[in-house]
Coordinates of C-alpha atoms in Angstrom, one line a residue:
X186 CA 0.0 0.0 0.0
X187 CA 2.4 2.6 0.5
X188 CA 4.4 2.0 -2.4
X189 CA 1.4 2.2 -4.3
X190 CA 0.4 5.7 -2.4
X191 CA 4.3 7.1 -3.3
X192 CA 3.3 5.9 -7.2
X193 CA 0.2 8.0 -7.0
X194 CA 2.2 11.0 -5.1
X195 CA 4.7 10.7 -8.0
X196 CA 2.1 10.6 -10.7
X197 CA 0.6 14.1 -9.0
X198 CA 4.0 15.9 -9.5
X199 CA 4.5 15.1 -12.6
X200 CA 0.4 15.0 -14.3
X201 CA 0.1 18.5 -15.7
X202 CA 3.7 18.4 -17.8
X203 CA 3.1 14.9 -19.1
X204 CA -0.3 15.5 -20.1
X205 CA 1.0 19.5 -21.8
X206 CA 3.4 17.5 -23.8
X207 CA 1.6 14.0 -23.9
X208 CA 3.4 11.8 -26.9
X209 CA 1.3 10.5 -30.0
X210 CA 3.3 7.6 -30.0
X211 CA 4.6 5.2 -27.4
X212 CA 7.8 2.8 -29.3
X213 CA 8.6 0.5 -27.0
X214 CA 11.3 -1.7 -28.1
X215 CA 12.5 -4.6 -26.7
X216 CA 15.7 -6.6 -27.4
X217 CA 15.2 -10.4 -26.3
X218 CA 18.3 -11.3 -24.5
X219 CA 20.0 -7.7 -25.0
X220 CA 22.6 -8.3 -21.9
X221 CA 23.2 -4.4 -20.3
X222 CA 27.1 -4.7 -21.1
X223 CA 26.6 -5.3 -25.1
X224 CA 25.9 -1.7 -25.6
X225 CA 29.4 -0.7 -23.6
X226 CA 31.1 -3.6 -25.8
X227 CA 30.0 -2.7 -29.1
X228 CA 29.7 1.1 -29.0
X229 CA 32.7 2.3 -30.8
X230 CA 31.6 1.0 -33.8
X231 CA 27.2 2.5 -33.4
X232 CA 26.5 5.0 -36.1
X233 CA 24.5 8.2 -35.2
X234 CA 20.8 7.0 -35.2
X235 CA 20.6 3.8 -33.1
X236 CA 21.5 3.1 -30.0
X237 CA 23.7 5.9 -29.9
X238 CA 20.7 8.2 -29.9
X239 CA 19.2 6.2 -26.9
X240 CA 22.4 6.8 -25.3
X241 CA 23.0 10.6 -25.8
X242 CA 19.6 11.4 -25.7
X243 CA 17.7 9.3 -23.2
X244 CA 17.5 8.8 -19.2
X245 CA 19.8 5.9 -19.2
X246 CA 19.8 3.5 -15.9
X247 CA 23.0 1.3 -16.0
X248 CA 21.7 -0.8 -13.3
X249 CA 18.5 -2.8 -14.0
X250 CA 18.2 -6.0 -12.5
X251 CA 15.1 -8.2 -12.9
X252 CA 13.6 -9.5 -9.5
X253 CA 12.5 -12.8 -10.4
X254 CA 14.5 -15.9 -10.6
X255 CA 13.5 -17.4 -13.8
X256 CA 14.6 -14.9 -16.3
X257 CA 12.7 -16.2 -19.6
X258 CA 11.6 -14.6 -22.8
X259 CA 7.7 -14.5 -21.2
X260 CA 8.2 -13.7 -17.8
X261 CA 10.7 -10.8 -18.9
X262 CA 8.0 -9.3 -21.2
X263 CA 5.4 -9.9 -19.0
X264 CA 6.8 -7.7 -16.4
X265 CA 8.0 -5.2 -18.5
X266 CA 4.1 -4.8 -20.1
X267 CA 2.3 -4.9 -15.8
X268 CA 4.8 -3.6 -13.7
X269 CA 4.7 -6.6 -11.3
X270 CA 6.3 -9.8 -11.1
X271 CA 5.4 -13.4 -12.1
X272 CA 4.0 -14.4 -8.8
X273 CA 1.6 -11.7 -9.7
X274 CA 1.3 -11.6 -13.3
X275 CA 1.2 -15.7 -13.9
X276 CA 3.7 -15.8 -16.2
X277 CA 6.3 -17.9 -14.2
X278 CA 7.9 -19.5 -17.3
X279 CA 7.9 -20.2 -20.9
X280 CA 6.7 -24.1 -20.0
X281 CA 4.8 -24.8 -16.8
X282 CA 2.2 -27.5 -14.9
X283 CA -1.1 -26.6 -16.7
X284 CA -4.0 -28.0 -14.1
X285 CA -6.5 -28.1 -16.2
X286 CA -4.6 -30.9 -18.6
X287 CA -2.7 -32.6 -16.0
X288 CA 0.6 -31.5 -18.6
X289 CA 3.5 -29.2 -19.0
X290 CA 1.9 -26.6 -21.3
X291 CA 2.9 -23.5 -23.4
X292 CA 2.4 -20.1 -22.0
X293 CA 0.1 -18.6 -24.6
X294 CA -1.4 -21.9 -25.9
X295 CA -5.0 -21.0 -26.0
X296 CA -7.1 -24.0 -28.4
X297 CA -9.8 -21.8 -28.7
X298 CA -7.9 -18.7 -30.5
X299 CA -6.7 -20.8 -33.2
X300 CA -4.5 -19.1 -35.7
X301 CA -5.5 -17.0 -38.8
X302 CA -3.9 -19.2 -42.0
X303 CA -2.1 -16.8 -44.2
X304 CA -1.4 -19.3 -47.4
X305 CA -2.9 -22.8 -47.8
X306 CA -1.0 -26.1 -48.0
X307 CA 1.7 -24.9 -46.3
X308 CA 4.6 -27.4 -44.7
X309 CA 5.2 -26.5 -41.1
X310 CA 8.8 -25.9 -40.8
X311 CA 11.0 -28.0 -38.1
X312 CA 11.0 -26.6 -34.5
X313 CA 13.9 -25.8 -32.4
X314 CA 12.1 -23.4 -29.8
X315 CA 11.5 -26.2 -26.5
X316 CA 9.0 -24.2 -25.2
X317 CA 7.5 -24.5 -28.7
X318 CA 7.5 -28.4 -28.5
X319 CA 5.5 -28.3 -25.5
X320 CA 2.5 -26.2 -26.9
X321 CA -0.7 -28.8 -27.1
X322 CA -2.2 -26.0 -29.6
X323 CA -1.3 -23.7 -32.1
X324 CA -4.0 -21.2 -31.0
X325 CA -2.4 -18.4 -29.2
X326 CA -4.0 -15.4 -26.7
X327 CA -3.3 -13.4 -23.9
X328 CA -6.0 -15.3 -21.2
X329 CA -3.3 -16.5 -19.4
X330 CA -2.2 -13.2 -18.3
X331 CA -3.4 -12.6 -15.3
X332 CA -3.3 -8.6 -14.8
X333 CA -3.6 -5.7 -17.5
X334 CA -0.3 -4.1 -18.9
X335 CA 0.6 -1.5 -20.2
X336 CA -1.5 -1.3 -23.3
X337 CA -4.4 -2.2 -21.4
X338 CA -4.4 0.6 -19.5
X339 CA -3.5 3.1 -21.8
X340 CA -6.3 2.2 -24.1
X341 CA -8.7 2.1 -21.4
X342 CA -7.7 4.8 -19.6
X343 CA -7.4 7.5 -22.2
X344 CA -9.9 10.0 -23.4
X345 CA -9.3 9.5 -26.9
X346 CA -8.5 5.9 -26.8
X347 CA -5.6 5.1 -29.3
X348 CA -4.6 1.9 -31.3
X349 CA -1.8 -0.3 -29.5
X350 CA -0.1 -3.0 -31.2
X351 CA 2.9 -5.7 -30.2
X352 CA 4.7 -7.2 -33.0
X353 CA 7.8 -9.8 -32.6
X354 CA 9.6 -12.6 -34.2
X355 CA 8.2 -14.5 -30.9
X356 CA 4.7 -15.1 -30.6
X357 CA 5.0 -14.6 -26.8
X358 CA 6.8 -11.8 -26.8
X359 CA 4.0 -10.3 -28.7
X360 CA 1.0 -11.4 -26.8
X361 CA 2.9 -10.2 -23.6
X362 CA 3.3 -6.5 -25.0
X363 CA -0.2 -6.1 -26.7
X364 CA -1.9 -7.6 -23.8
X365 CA -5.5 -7.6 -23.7
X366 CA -7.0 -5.3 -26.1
X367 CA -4.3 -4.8 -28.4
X368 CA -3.3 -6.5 -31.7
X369 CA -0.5 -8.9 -31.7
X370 CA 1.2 -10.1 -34.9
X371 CA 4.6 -12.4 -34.9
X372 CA 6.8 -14.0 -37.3
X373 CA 6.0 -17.7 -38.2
X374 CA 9.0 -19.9 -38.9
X375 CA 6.3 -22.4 -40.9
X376 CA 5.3 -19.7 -43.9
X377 CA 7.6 -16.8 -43.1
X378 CA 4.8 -14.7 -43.2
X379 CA 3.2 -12.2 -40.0
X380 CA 0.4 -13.8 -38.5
X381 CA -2.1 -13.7 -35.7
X382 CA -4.8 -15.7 -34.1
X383 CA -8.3 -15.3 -34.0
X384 CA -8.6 -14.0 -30.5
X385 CA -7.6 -10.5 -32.3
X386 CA -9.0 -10.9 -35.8
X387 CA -11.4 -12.7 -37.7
X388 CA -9.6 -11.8 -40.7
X389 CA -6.2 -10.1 -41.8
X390 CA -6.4 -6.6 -42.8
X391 CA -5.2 -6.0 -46.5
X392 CA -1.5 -4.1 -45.6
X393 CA -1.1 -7.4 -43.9
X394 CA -2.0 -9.4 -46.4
X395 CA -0.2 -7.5 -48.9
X396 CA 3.2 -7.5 -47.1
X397 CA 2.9 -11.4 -46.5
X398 CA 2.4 -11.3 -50.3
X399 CA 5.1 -9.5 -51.6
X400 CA 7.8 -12.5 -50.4
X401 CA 9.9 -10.5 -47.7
X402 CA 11.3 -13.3 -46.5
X403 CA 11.5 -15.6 -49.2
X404 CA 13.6 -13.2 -51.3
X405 CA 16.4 -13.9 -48.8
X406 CA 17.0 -17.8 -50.2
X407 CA 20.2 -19.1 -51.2
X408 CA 21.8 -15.6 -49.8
X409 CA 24.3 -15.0 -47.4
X410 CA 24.4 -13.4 -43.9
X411 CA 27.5 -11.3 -44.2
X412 CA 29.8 -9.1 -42.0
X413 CA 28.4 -5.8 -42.0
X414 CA 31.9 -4.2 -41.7
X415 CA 35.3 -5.5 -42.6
X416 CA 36.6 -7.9 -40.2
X417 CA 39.3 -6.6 -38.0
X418 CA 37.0 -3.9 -37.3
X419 CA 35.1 -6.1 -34.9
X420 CA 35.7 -5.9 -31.2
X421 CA 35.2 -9.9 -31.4
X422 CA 36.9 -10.6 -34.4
X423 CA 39.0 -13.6 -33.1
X424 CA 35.7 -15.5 -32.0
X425 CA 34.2 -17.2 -35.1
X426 CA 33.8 -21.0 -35.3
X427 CA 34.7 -21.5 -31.8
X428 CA 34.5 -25.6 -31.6
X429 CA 31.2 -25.1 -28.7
X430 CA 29.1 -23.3 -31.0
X431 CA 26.0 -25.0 -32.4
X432 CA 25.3 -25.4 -36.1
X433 CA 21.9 -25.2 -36.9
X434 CA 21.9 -27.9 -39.6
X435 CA 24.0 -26.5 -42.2
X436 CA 23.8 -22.9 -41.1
X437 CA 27.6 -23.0 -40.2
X438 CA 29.8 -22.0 -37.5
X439 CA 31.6 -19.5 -39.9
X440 CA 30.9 -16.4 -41.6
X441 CA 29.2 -16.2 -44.5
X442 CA 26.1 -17.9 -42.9
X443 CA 23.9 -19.6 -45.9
X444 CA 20.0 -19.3 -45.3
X445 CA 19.3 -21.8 -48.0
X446 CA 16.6 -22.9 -50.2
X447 CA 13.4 -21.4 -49.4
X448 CA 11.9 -24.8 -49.4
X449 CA 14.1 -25.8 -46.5
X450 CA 12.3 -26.8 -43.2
X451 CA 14.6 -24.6 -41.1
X452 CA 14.7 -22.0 -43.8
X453 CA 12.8 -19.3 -42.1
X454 CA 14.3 -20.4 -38.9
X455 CA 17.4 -19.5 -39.9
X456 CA 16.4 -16.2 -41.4
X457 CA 15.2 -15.6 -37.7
X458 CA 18.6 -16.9 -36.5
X459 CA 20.4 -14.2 -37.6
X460 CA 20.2 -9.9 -38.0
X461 CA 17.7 -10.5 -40.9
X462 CA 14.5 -11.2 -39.2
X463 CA 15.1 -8.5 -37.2
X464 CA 15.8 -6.6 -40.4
X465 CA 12.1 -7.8 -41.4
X466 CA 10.1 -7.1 -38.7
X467 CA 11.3 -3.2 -38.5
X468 CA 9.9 -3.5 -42.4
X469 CA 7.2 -4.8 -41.2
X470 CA 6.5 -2.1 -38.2
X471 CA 6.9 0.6 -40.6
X472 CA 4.3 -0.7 -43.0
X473 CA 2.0 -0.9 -39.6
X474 CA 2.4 2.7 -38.7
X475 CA 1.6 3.8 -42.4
X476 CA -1.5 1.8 -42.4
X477 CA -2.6 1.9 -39.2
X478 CA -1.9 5.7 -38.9
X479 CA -0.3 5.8 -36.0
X480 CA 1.0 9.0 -34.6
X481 CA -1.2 10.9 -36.5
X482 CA -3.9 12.8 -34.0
X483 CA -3.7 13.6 -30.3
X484 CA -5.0 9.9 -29.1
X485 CA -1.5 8.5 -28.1
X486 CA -1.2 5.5 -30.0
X487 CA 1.2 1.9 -28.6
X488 CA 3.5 -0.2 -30.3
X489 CA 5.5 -2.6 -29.3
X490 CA 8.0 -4.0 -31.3
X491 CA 10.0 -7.1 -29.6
X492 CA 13.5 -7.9 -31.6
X493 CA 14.2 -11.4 -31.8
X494 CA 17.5 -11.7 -32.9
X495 CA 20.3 -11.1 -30.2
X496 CA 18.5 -14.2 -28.2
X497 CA 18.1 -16.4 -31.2
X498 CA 21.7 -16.1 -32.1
X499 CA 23.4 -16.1 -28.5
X500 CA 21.3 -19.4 -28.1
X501 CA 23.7 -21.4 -31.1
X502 CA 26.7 -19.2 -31.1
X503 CA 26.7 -17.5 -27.3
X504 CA 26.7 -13.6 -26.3
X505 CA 30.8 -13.1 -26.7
X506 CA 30.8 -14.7 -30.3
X507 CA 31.6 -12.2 -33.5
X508 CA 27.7 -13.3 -34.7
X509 CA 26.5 -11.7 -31.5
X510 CA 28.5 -8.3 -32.4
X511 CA 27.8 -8.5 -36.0
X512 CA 23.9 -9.0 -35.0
X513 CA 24.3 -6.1 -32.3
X514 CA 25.7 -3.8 -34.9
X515 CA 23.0 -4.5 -37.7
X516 CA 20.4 -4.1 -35.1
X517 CA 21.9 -0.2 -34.5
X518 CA 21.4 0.2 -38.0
X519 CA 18.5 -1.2 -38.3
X520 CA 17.1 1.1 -35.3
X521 CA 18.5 3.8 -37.2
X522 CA 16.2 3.7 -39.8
X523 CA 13.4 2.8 -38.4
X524 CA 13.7 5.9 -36.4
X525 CA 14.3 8.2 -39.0
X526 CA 10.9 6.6 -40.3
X527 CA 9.3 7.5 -37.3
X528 CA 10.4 11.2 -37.3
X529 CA 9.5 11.9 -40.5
X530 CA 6.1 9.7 -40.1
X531 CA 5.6 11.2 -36.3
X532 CA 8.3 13.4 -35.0
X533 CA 10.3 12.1 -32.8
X534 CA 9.5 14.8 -30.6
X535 CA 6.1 13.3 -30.5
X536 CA 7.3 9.9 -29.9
X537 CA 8.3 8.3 -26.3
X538 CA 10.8 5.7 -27.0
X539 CA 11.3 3.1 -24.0
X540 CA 13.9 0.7 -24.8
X541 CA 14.8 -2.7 -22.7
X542 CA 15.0 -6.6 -22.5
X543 CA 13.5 -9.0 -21.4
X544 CA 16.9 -10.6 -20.0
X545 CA 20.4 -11.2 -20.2
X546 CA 22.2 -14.0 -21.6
X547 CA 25.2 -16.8 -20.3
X548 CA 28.3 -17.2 -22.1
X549 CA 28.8 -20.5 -23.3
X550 CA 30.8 -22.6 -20.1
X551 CA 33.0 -23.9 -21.8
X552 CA 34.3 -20.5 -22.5
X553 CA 34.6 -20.3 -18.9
X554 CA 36.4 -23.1 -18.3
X555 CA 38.8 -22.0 -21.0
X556 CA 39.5 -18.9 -18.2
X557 CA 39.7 -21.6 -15.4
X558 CA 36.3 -21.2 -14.3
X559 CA 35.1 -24.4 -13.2
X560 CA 31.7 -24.6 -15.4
X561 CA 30.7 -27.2 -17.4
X562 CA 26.9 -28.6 -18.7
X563 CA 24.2 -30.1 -16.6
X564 CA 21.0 -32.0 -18.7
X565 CA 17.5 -32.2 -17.8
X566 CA 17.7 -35.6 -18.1
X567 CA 20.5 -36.3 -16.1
X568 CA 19.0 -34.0 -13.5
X569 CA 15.7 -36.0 -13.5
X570 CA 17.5 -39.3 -13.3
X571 CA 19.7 -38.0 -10.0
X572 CA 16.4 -36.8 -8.6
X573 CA 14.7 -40.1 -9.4
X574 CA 17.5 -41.8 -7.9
X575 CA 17.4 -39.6 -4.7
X576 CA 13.6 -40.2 -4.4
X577 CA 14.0 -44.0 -4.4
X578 CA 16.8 -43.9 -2.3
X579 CA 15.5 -40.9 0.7
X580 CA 11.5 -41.7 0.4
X581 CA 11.2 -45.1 -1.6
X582 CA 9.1 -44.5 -4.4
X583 CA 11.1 -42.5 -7.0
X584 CA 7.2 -41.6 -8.3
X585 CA 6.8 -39.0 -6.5
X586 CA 8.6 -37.3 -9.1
X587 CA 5.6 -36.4 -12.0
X588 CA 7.4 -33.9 -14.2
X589 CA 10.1 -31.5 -14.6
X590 CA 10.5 -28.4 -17.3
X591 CA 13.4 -26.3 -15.9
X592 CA 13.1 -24.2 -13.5
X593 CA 10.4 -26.3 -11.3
X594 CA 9.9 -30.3 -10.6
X595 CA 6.5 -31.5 -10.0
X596 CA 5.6 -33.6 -7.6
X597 CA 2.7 -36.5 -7.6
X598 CA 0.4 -35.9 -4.8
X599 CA -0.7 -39.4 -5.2
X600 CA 2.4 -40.9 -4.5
X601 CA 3.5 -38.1 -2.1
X602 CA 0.5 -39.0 0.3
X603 CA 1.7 -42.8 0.0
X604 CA 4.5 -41.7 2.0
X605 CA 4.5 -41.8 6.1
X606 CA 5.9 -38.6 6.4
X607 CA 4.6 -34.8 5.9
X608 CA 4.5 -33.5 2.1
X609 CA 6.4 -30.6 3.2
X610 CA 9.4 -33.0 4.5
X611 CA 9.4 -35.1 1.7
X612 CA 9.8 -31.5 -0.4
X613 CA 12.6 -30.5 2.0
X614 CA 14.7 -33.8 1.4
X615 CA 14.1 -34.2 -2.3
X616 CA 15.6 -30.1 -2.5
X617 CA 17.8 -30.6 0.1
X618 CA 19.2 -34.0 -2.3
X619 CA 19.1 -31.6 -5.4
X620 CA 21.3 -29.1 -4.2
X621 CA 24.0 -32.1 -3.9
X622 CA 24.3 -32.4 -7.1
X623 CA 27.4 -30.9 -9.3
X624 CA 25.9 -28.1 -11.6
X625 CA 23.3 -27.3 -9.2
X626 CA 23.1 -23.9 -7.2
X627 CA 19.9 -23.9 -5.7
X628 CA 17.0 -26.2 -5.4
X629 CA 14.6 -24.5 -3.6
X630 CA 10.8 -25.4 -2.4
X631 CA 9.0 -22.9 -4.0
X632 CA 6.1 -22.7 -1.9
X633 CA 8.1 -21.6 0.9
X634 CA 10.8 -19.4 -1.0
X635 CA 10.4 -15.8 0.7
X636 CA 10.3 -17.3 4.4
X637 CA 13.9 -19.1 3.1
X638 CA 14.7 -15.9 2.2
X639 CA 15.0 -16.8 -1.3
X640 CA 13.4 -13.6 -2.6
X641 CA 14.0 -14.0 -6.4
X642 CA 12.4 -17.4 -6.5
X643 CA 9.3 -16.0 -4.5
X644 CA 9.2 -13.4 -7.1
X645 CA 8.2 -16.0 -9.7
X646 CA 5.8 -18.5 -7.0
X647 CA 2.4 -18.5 -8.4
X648 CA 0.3 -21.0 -6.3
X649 CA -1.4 -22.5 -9.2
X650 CA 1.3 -22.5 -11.6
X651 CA 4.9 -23.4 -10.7
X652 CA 6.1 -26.2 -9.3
X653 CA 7.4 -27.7 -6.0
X654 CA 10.9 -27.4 -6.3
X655 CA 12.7 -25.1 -8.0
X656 CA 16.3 -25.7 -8.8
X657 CA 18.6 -23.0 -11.0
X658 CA 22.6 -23.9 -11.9
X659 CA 25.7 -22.7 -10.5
X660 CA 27.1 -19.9 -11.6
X661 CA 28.4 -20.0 -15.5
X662 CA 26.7 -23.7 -15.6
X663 CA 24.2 -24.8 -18.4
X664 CA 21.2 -26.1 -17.3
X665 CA 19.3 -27.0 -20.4
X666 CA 17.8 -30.0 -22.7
X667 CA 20.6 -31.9 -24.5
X668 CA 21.9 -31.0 -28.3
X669 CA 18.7 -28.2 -28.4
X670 CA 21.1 -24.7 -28.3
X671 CA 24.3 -23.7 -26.9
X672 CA 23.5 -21.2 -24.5
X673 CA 20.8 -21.0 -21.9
X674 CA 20.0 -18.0 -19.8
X675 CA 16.8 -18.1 -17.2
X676 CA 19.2 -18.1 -13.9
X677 CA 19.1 -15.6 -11.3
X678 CA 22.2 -14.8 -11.7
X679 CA 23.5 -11.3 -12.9
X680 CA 24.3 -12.0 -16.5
X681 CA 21.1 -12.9 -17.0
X682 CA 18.9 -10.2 -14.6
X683 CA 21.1 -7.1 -15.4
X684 CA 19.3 -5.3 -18.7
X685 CA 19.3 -1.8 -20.6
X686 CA 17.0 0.7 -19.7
X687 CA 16.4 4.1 -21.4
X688 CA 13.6 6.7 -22.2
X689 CA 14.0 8.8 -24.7
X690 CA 11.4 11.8 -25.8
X691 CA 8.7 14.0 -24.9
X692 CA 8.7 15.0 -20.8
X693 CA 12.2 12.5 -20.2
X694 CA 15.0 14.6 -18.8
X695 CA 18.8 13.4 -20.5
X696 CA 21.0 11.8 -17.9
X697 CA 22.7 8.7 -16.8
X698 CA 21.9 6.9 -13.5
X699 CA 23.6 4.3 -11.7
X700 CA 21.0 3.3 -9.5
X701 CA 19.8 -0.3 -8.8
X702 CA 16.4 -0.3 -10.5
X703 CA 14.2 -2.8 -11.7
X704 CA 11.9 -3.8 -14.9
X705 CA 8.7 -3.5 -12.9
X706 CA 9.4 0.4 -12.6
X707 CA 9.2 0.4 -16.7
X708 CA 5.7 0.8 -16.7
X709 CA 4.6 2.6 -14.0
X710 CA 7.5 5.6 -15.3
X711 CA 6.1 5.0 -18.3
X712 CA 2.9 5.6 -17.3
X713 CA 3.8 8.8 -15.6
X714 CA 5.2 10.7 -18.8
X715 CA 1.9 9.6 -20.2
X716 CA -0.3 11.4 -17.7
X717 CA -2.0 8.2 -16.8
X718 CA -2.4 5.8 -14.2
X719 CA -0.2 2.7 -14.3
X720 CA -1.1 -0.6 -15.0
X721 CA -3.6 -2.4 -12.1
X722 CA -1.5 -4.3 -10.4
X723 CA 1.9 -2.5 -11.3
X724 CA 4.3 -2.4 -7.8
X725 CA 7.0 -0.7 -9.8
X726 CA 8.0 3.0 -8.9
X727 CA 8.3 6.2 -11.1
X728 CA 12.3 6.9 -12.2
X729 CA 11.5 10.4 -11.1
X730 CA 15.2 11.1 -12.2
X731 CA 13.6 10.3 -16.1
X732 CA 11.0 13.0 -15.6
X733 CA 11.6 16.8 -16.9
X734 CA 10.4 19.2 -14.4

């Protein structure tokens, strides 16, 4: 209660110069898996209009840390679009428990928001994503989300309600951002088109049918991903086909990276596995303003636009690799442009620009261990076979043990009541075996988390959705599903919490802060410069250091 009455004190200071200088355009942009030090790394070689304009011109905060443990693609977005954390907002993971099922379930999976076809007889293409794999559906929607965000409340709150729309190369990263009454489109790695689902549309507009049309993505087969500048001008120029980078079936370990034949079933994977997709959804965000009119009148329109690209490539070649920096520095470009497009579609002076990720990234551990760091790879299945082990061994029945999707094991009730002892103990000796293991940093009962004093973890406790124990790696370890990718972040550990975090535009005041902060304060700041209330259930505070006076 009283950081929600110093939110509302902040808001009344601020009100009446946010609202004489309100934007017609909120750009939020969000770089999946955009660690904080990649902007510091990479800088000498930004251009003028890209990052480099978020740096010189924004309210920078060089020390934003996520709160909860799990740092994944939909909990990260999640929190950015409510202001509050998973335990809140439900998104504890990409993959959890779903009740209603009795299975591990995707976290926008929705059967009855099937999605909107864009061609017929179409080949789906082959899936790499695990959280993917576990979807039961293809339909995709927002229900699961259990609080409004950010576009929720500006649409509702408003006078003049604007549009608001979250476009990504994910479709969660999407659906997070647009929440519940905006439009979501995302890139599909089975046609290479845009599409959506039928919780937002009954039918595709014609500038999205048109841009699906004109072969964006197709027009990239049998082409090469190149170096965007000559090599020894790369920071990292020394760090191509390292022998622990992942080759995505033909994709290569070595520049130039080969997309393919269009007709290949990881074709538009790969194309999303590199700067290009992010190269084509900017393309495709421009088209949206044009169309949409965005910008245009005093109702402050939203768009979120989610770049894929950073995380998709740290995942097979890691964060410190010379595709990282080569992505990193077409992104800048790519940013660039696209806002130039918005200052001569908008103004940039009429245009509030909030900039973030949803969260860091590991380096690879075997890179690591080549610096003497003693980290190495841990497997699901190896975990679930110690904790079977321990189960038969400490509480004999190894049944107990129903499921695991990292970060949380579930537990079979069934069997657990079987057992002589409380359920509670039996939690405590199955986590207390865990945390035995090699690999392991934490194995935590998750119900129980804040009174252990295990904060981040109780960050991301929902009652209904995560699991019994959760268990997160050592420091520089990978924790991860064998032979899927790489690189794994999700830890709470700083590499993967610690973030960017600027706002740039109307009512922001230039300045850099060093400040711990945290993602949940995104929206409600954001909310402030806009005049408005923040999102429902937002526990964030106003950066009051972001606001001109």
């Amino acid at each position: 209660m009283i950081r929600q009455i110093g939110l509302v004190v902040a808001m009344s200071l601020i009100s009446v110069h946010a609202l004489a200088d309100k934007p017609r355009l909120v750009l939020q942009i969000t770089v999946d898996g955009m660690r904080a030090d990649l902007l510091d790394r990479y800088s000498k070689n930004f251009g003028r209009g890209g990052f480099r304009y978020l740096l010189e011109e924004g309210a920078v905060f060089t020390n934003a840390h996520y709160l909860h443990a799990n740092t994944e693609t939909i909990v990260g977005h999640t929190t950015l679009a409510t202001g509050t954390t998973p335990a809140v907002h439900g998104m504890v993971g990409n993959v959890w428990y779903h009740a209603d099922s009795g299975e591990l379930g995707y976290n926008i999976e929705d059967p009855d928001a099937p999605l909107l076809p864009t061609r017929d007889d179409v080949a789906a293409g082959a899936q790499v994503d695990p959280a993917q794999l576990k979807a039961g559906s293809k339909g995709r929607s927002p229900k699961g989300i259990l609080v409004p965000g950010l576009a929720d409340t500006l649409k509702i709150s408003s006078p003049a309600s604007g549009k608001a729309f979250g476009i990504s190369g994910k479709d969660r990263s999407a659906v997070a951002m647009a929440g519940k009454v905006g439009t979501a489109y995302w890139f599909s790695t089975d046609t290479g088109d845009f599409q959506t689902s039928s919780y937002y549309s009954d039918a595709y507009p014609d500038w999205v049918r048109e841009w699906n049309a004109a072969g964006h993505t197709a027009a990239l087969a049998d082409s090469d991903w190149q170096l965007t500048l000559a090599a020894e001008k790369y920071v990292l120029a020394d760090r191509d086909n390292r022998p622990y980078e992942v080759d995505l079936k033909g994709f290569g370990k070595i520049f130039p990276h080969n997309y393919g034949p269009a007709n290949h079933p990881l074709f538009n994977t790969r194309v999303l596995v590199s700067p290009a997709g992010d190269t084509l959804l900017a393309d495709f965000g421009k088209t949206l303003i044009e169309a949409e009119g965005l910008g245009v009148d005093r109702a402050t329109d939203y768009l979120s636009i989610s770049f894929s690209g950073v995380d998709a490539v740290n995942h097979f070649f890691g964060p410190s690799s010379l595709e990282n920096e080569d992505t990193v520095l077409r992104l800048d470009q790519t940013l660039a442009e696209l806002f130039k497009y918005i200052d001569d579609k908008v103004g940039l002076e009429h245009t509030l620009i909030v900039f973030s990720a949803d969260h860091g990234m590991a380096e690879m551990p075997e890179q690591a261990s080549e610096q003497g760091y003693p980290a190495q790879r841990l497997y699901s299945d190896e975990i679930v076979e110690y904790a079977k082990e321990q189960a038969k061994a400490l509480l004999g029945n190894e049944k107990v043990i129903k499921d695991y999707f990292r970060p949380y094991f579930y537990l079979d009730d069934k069997e657990l009541a079987k057992l002589k002892i409380r359920r509670e103990e039996a939690i405590d000796i199955l986590a207390a075996a865990l945390e035995r293991k090699d690999g392991i940093g934490g194995a935590i009962p998750s119900a129980r988390a804040a009174a252990l004093g295990e904060m981040a973890v109780a960050h991301n406790h929902h009652p209904t959705r995560s699991g019994d124990i959760y268990v997160y790696p050592e420091p520089h370890w990978f924790m991860f599903d064998r032979g899927a990718i790489g690189v794994m972040h999700g830890s709470p550990w700083a590499y993967d919490t610690h973030v960017p975090l600027i706002f740039v535009g109307p009512g922001v005041r230039r300045g850099s802060h060093a400040r711990l902060v945290h993602p949940i304060d995104v929206a409600p700041t954001t909310s402030a410069l806009l005049g408005i209330l923040p999102p429902a259930a937002a526990e964030g505070q106003v950066l009051t250091e972001a606001i001109a006076r």
